CSV table of C-alpha atoms in Angstrom, one decimal:
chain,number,residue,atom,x,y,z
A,1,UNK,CA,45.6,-16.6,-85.9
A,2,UNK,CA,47.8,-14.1,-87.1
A,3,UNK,CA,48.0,-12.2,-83.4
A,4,UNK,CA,49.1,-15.6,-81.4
A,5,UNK,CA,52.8,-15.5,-81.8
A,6,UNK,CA,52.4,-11.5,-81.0
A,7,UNK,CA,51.0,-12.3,-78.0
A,8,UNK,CA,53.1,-15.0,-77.3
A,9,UNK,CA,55.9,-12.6,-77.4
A,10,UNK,CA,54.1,-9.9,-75.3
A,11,UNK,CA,53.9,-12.7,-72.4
A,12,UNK,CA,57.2,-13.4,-73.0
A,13,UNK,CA,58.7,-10.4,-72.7
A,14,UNK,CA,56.2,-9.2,-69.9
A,15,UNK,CA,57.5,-12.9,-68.2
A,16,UNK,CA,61.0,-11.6,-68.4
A,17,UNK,CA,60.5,-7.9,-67.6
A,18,UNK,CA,59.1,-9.4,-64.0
A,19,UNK,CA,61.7,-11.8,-63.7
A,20,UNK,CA,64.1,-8.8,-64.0
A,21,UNK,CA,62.2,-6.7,-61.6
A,22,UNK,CA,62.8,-9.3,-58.8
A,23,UNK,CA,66.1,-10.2,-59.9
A,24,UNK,CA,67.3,-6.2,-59.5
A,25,UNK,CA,65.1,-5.5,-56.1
A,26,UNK,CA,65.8,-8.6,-54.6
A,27,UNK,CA,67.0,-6.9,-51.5
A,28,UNK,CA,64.1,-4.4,-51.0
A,29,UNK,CA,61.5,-7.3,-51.5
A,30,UNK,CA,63.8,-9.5,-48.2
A,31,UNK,CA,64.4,-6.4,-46.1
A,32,UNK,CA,62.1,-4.2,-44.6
A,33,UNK,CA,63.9,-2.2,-42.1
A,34,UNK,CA,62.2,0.0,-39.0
A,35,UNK,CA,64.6,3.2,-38.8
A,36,UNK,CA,62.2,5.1,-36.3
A,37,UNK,CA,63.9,6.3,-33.2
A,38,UNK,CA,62.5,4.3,-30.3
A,39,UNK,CA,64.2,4.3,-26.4
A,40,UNK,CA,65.2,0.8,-24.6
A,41,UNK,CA,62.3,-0.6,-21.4
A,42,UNK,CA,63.5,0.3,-18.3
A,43,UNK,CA,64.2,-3.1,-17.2
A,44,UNK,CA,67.2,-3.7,-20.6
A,45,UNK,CA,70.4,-2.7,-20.5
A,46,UNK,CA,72.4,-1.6,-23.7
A,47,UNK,CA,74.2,-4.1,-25.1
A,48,UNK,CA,77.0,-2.2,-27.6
A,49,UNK,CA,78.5,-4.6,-29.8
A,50,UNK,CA,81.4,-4.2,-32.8
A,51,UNK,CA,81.5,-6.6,-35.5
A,52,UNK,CA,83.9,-8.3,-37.1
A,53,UNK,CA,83.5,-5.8,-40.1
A,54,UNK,CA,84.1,-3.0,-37.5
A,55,UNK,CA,79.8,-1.8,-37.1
A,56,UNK,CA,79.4,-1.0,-33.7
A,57,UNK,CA,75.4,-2.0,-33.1
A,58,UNK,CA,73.1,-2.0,-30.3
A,59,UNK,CA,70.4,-4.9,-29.1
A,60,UNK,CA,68.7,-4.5,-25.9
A,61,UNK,CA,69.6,-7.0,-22.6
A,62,UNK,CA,67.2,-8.4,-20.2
A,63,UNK,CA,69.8,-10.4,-17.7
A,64,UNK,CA,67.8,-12.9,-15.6
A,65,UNK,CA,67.0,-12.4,-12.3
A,66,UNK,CA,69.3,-14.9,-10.5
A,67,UNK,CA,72.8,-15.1,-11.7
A,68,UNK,CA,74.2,-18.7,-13.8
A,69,UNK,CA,70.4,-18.8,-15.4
A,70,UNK,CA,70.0,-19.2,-19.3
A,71,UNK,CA,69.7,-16.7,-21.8
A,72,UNK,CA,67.6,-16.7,-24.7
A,73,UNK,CA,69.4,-15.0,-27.9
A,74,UNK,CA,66.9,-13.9,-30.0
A,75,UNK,CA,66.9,-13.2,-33.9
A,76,UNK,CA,64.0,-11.2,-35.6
A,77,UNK,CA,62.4,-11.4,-38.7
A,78,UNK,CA,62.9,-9.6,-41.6
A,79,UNK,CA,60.8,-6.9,-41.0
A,80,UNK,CA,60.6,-3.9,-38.0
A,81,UNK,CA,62.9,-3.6,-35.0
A,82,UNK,CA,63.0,-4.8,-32.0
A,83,UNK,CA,60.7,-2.7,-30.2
A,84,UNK,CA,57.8,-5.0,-31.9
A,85,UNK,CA,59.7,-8.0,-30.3
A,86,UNK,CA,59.7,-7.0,-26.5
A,87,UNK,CA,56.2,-8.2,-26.0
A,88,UNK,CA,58.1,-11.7,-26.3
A,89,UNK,CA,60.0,-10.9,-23.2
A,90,UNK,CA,58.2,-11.0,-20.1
A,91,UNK,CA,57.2,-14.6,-20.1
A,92,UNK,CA,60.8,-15.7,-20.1
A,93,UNK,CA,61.6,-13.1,-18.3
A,94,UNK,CA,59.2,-14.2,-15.8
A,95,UNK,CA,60.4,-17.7,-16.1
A,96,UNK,CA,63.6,-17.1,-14.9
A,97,UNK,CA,65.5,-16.8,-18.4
A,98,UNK,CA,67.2,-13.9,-19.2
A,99,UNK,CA,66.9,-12.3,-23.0
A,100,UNK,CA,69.1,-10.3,-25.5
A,101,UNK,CA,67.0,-9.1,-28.5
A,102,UNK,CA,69.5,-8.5,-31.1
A,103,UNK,CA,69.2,-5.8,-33.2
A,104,UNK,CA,70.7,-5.7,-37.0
A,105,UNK,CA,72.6,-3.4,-38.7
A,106,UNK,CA,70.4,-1.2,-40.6
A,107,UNK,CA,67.7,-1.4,-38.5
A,108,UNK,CA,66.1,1.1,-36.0
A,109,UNK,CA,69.4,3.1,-34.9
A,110,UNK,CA,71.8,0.9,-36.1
A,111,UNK,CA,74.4,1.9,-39.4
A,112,UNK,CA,74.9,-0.3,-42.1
A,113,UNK,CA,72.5,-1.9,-44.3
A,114,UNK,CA,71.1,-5.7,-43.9
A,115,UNK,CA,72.3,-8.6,-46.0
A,116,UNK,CA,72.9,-12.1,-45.6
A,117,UNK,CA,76.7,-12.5,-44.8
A,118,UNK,CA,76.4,-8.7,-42.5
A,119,UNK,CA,73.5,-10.5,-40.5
A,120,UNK,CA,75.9,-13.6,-39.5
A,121,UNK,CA,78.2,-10.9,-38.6
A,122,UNK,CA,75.9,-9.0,-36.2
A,123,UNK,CA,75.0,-12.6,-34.7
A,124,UNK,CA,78.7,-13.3,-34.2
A,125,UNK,CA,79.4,-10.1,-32.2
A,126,UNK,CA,75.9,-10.5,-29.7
A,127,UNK,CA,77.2,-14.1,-29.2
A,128,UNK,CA,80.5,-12.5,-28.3
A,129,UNK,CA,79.0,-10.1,-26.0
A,130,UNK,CA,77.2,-12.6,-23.9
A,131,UNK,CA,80.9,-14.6,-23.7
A,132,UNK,CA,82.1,-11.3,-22.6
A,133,UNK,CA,79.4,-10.7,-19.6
A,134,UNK,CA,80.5,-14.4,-18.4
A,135,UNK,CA,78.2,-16.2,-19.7
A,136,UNK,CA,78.7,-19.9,-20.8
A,137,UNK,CA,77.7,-21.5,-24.2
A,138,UNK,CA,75.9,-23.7,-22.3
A,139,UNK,CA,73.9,-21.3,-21.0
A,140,UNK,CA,73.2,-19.6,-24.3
A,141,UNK,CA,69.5,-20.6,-26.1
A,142,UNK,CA,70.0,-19.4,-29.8
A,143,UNK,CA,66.6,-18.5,-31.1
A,144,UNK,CA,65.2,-17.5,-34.5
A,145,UNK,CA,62.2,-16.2,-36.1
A,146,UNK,CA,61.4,-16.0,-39.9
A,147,UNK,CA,64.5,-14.7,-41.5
A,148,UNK,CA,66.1,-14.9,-37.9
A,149,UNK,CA,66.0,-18.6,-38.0
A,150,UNK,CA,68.2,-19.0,-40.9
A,151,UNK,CA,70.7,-16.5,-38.4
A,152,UNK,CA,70.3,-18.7,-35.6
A,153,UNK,CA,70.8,-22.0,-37.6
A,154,UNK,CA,74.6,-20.4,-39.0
A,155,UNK,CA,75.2,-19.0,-35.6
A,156,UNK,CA,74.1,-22.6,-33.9
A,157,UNK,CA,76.2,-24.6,-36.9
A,158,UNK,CA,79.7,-21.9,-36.5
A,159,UNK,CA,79.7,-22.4,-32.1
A,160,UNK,CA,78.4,-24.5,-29.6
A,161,UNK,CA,75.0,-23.7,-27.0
A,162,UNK,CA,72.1,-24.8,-24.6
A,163,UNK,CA,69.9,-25.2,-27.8
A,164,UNK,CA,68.1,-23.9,-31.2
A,165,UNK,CA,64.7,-22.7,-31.2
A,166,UNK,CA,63.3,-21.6,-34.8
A,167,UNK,CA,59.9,-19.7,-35.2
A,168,UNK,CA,58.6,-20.2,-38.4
A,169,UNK,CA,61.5,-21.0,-39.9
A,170,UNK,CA,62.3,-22.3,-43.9
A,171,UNK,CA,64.9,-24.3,-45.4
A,172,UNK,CA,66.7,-22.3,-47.8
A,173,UNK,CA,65.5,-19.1,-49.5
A,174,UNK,CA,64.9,-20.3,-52.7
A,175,UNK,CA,61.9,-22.9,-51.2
A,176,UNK,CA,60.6,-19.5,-49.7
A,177,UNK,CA,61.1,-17.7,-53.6
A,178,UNK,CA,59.4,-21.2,-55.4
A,179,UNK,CA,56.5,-20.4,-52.5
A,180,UNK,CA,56.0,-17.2,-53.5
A,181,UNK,CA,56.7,-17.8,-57.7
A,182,UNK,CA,56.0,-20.8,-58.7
A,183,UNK,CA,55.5,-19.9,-62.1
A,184,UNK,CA,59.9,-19.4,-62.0
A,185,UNK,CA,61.0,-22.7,-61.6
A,186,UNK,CA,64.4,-21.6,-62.0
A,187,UNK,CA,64.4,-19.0,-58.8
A,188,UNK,CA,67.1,-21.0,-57.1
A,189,UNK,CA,69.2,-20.0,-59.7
A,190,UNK,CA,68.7,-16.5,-60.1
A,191,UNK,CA,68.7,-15.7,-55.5
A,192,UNK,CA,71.6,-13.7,-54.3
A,193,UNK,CA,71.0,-14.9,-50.6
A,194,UNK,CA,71.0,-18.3,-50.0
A,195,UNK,CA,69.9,-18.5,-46.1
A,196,UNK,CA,70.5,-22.2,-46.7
A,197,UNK,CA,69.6,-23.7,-43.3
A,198,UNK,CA,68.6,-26.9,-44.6
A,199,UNK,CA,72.2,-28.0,-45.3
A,200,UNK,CA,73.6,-26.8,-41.7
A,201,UNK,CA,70.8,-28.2,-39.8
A,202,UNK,CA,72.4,-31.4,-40.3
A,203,UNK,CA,75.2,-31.2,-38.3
A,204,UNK,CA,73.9,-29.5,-35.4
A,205,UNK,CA,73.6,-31.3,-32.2
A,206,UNK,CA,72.1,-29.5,-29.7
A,207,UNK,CA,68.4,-29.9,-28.9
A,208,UNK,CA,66.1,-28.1,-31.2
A,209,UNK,CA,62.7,-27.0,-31.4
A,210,UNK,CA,60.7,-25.8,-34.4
A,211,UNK,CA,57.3,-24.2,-34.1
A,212,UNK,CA,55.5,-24.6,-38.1
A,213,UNK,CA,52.6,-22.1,-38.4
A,214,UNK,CA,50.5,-24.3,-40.2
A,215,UNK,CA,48.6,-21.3,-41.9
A,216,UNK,CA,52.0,-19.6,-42.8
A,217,UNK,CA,51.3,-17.1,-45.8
A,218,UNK,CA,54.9,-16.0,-45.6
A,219,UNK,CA,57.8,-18.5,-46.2
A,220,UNK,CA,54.7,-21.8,-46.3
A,221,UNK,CA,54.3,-24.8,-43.7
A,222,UNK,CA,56.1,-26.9,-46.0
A,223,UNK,CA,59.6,-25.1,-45.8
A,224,UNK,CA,59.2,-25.3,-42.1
A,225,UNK,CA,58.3,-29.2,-42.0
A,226,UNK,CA,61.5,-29.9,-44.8
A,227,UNK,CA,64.1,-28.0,-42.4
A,228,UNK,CA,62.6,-30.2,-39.6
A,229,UNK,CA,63.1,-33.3,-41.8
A,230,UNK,CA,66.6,-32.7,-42.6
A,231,UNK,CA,67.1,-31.9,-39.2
A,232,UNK,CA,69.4,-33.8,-36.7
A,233,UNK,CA,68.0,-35.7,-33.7
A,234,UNK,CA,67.5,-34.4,-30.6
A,235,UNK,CA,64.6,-32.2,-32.4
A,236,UNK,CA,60.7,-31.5,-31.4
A,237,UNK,CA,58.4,-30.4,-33.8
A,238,UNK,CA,55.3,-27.9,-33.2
A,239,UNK,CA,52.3,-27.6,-35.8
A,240,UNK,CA,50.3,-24.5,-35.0
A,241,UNK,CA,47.9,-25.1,-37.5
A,242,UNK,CA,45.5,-22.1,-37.1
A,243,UNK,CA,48.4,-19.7,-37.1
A,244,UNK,CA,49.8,-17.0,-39.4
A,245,UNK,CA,53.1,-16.4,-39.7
A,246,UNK,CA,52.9,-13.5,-37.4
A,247,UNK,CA,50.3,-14.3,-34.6
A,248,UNK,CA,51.9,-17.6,-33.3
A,249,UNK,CA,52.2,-16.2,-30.0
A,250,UNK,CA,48.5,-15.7,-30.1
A,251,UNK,CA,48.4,-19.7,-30.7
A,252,UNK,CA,50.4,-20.6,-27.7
A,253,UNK,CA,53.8,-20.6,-29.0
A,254,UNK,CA,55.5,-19.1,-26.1
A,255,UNK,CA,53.9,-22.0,-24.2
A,256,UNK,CA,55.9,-24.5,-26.6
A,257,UNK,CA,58.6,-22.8,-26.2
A,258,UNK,CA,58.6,-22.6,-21.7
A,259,UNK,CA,57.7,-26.6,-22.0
A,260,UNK,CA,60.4,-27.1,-24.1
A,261,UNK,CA,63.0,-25.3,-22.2
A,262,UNK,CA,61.6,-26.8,-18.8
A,263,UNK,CA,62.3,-29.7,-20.1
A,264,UNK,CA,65.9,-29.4,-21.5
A,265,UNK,CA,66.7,-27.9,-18.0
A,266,UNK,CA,65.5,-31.6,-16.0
A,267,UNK,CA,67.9,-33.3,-18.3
């Protein structure tokens, strides 16, 4: 009896030595850049852009094969570059829409290193780029995946566009934290990003769609299904329920996505 409130205190203090662990390395365990030298498709164009905080970073263009037709903006995930995103391309390519994969600072060849406020200063400057080429906000389809949907949702809540499309998206960063620890109940409080999508969601307008992978080991279904809840009308909601978080295209996602962009274009 003698040894419980030792090992009471052992637990304790091996409770709070983990707690400090993901406290201090918070921002290795969000980003995992891709800094391996990679060259564009042939088909993209460079698209140099400068933000606001003076980076000058580089995504890759796809412009649509006829002139006044949509482009789809897209935001990765937290991990990689965008060389694993181009497979996304050639279906909406195909279909008519043109794409820019934006590319973050501190990933691949870009300077700088990621964080929450920098990443909605990256989006800022693509978004500015595409205004720059000509093209109309309502021509501009903001979409997000992952970490990239929380982007997308301050880029889509800060100007106006076509629509939102979010890829296993989550509320807020802290739902994603309690996911992962749910033996902290207190993560919320100790997060230094808040990605808090949930409480812009609100007051966006546009059309949205949200594909849930209903298997989603990363950020959990449920995150996905509360920003959807919270979320403004017109929305559309997509369940892939075998999926991963990382193999929704291999559960027809991109098919949810055409159908929901061939419809937005009859209205």
């Amino acid at each position: 009896m003698t040894y419980i409130p030792e090992l009471i205190l052992l637990i304790a203090f091996l409770y709070a030595l983990f707690v400090g662990y993901l406290y201090i390395n918070q921002q290795k365990l969000t980003y995992y850049p891709n800094k391996n030298d990679y060259e564009p498709p042939p088909n993209a164009e460079i698209a140099l852009v400068k933000t606001e905080d003076g980076l000058e970073l580089e995504g890759w263009f796809f412009p649509p094969a006829q002139k006044g037709r949509s482009i789809i903006l897209m935001f990765h995930g937290n991990a990689g570059h965008i060389v694993h995103r181009v497979y996304k391309v050639p279906q909406y390519y195909q279909a008519g829409y043109g794409v820019l994969l934006a590319e973050y600072r501190g990933y691949g060849k870009n300077p700088g290193s990621p964080h929450e406020e920098g990443l909605y200063k990256d989006a800022r400057a693509y978004y500015q780029w595409l205004l720059d080429q000509g093209i109309k906000p309502e021509n501009i389809i903001i979409h997000g995946e992952s970490l990239g949907s929380a982007v997308a949702t301050q880029l889509a809540y800060e100007t106006p566009a076509k629509a939102l499309i979010l890829e296993t998206p989550f509320s807020e960063f802290s739902d994603v934290a309690l996911f992962h620890y749910p033996f902290i109940p207190f993560a919320r409080y100790i997060t230094k990003e808040d990605f808090n999508s949930i409480s812009k969601i609100q007051s966006i307008d546009i059309p949205k769609l949200l594909i849930v992978a209903g298997q989603d080991e990363v950020v959990g279904q449920q995150t996905g299904l509360k920003l959807y809840e919270a979320a403004y009308e017109p929305k559309k909601l997509v369940v892939l329920e075998n999926s991963r978080h990382s193999d929704h295209y291999n559960h027809d996602a991109g098919d949810a996505i055409l159908s929901f962009l061939a419809k937005l274009s009859k209205k």
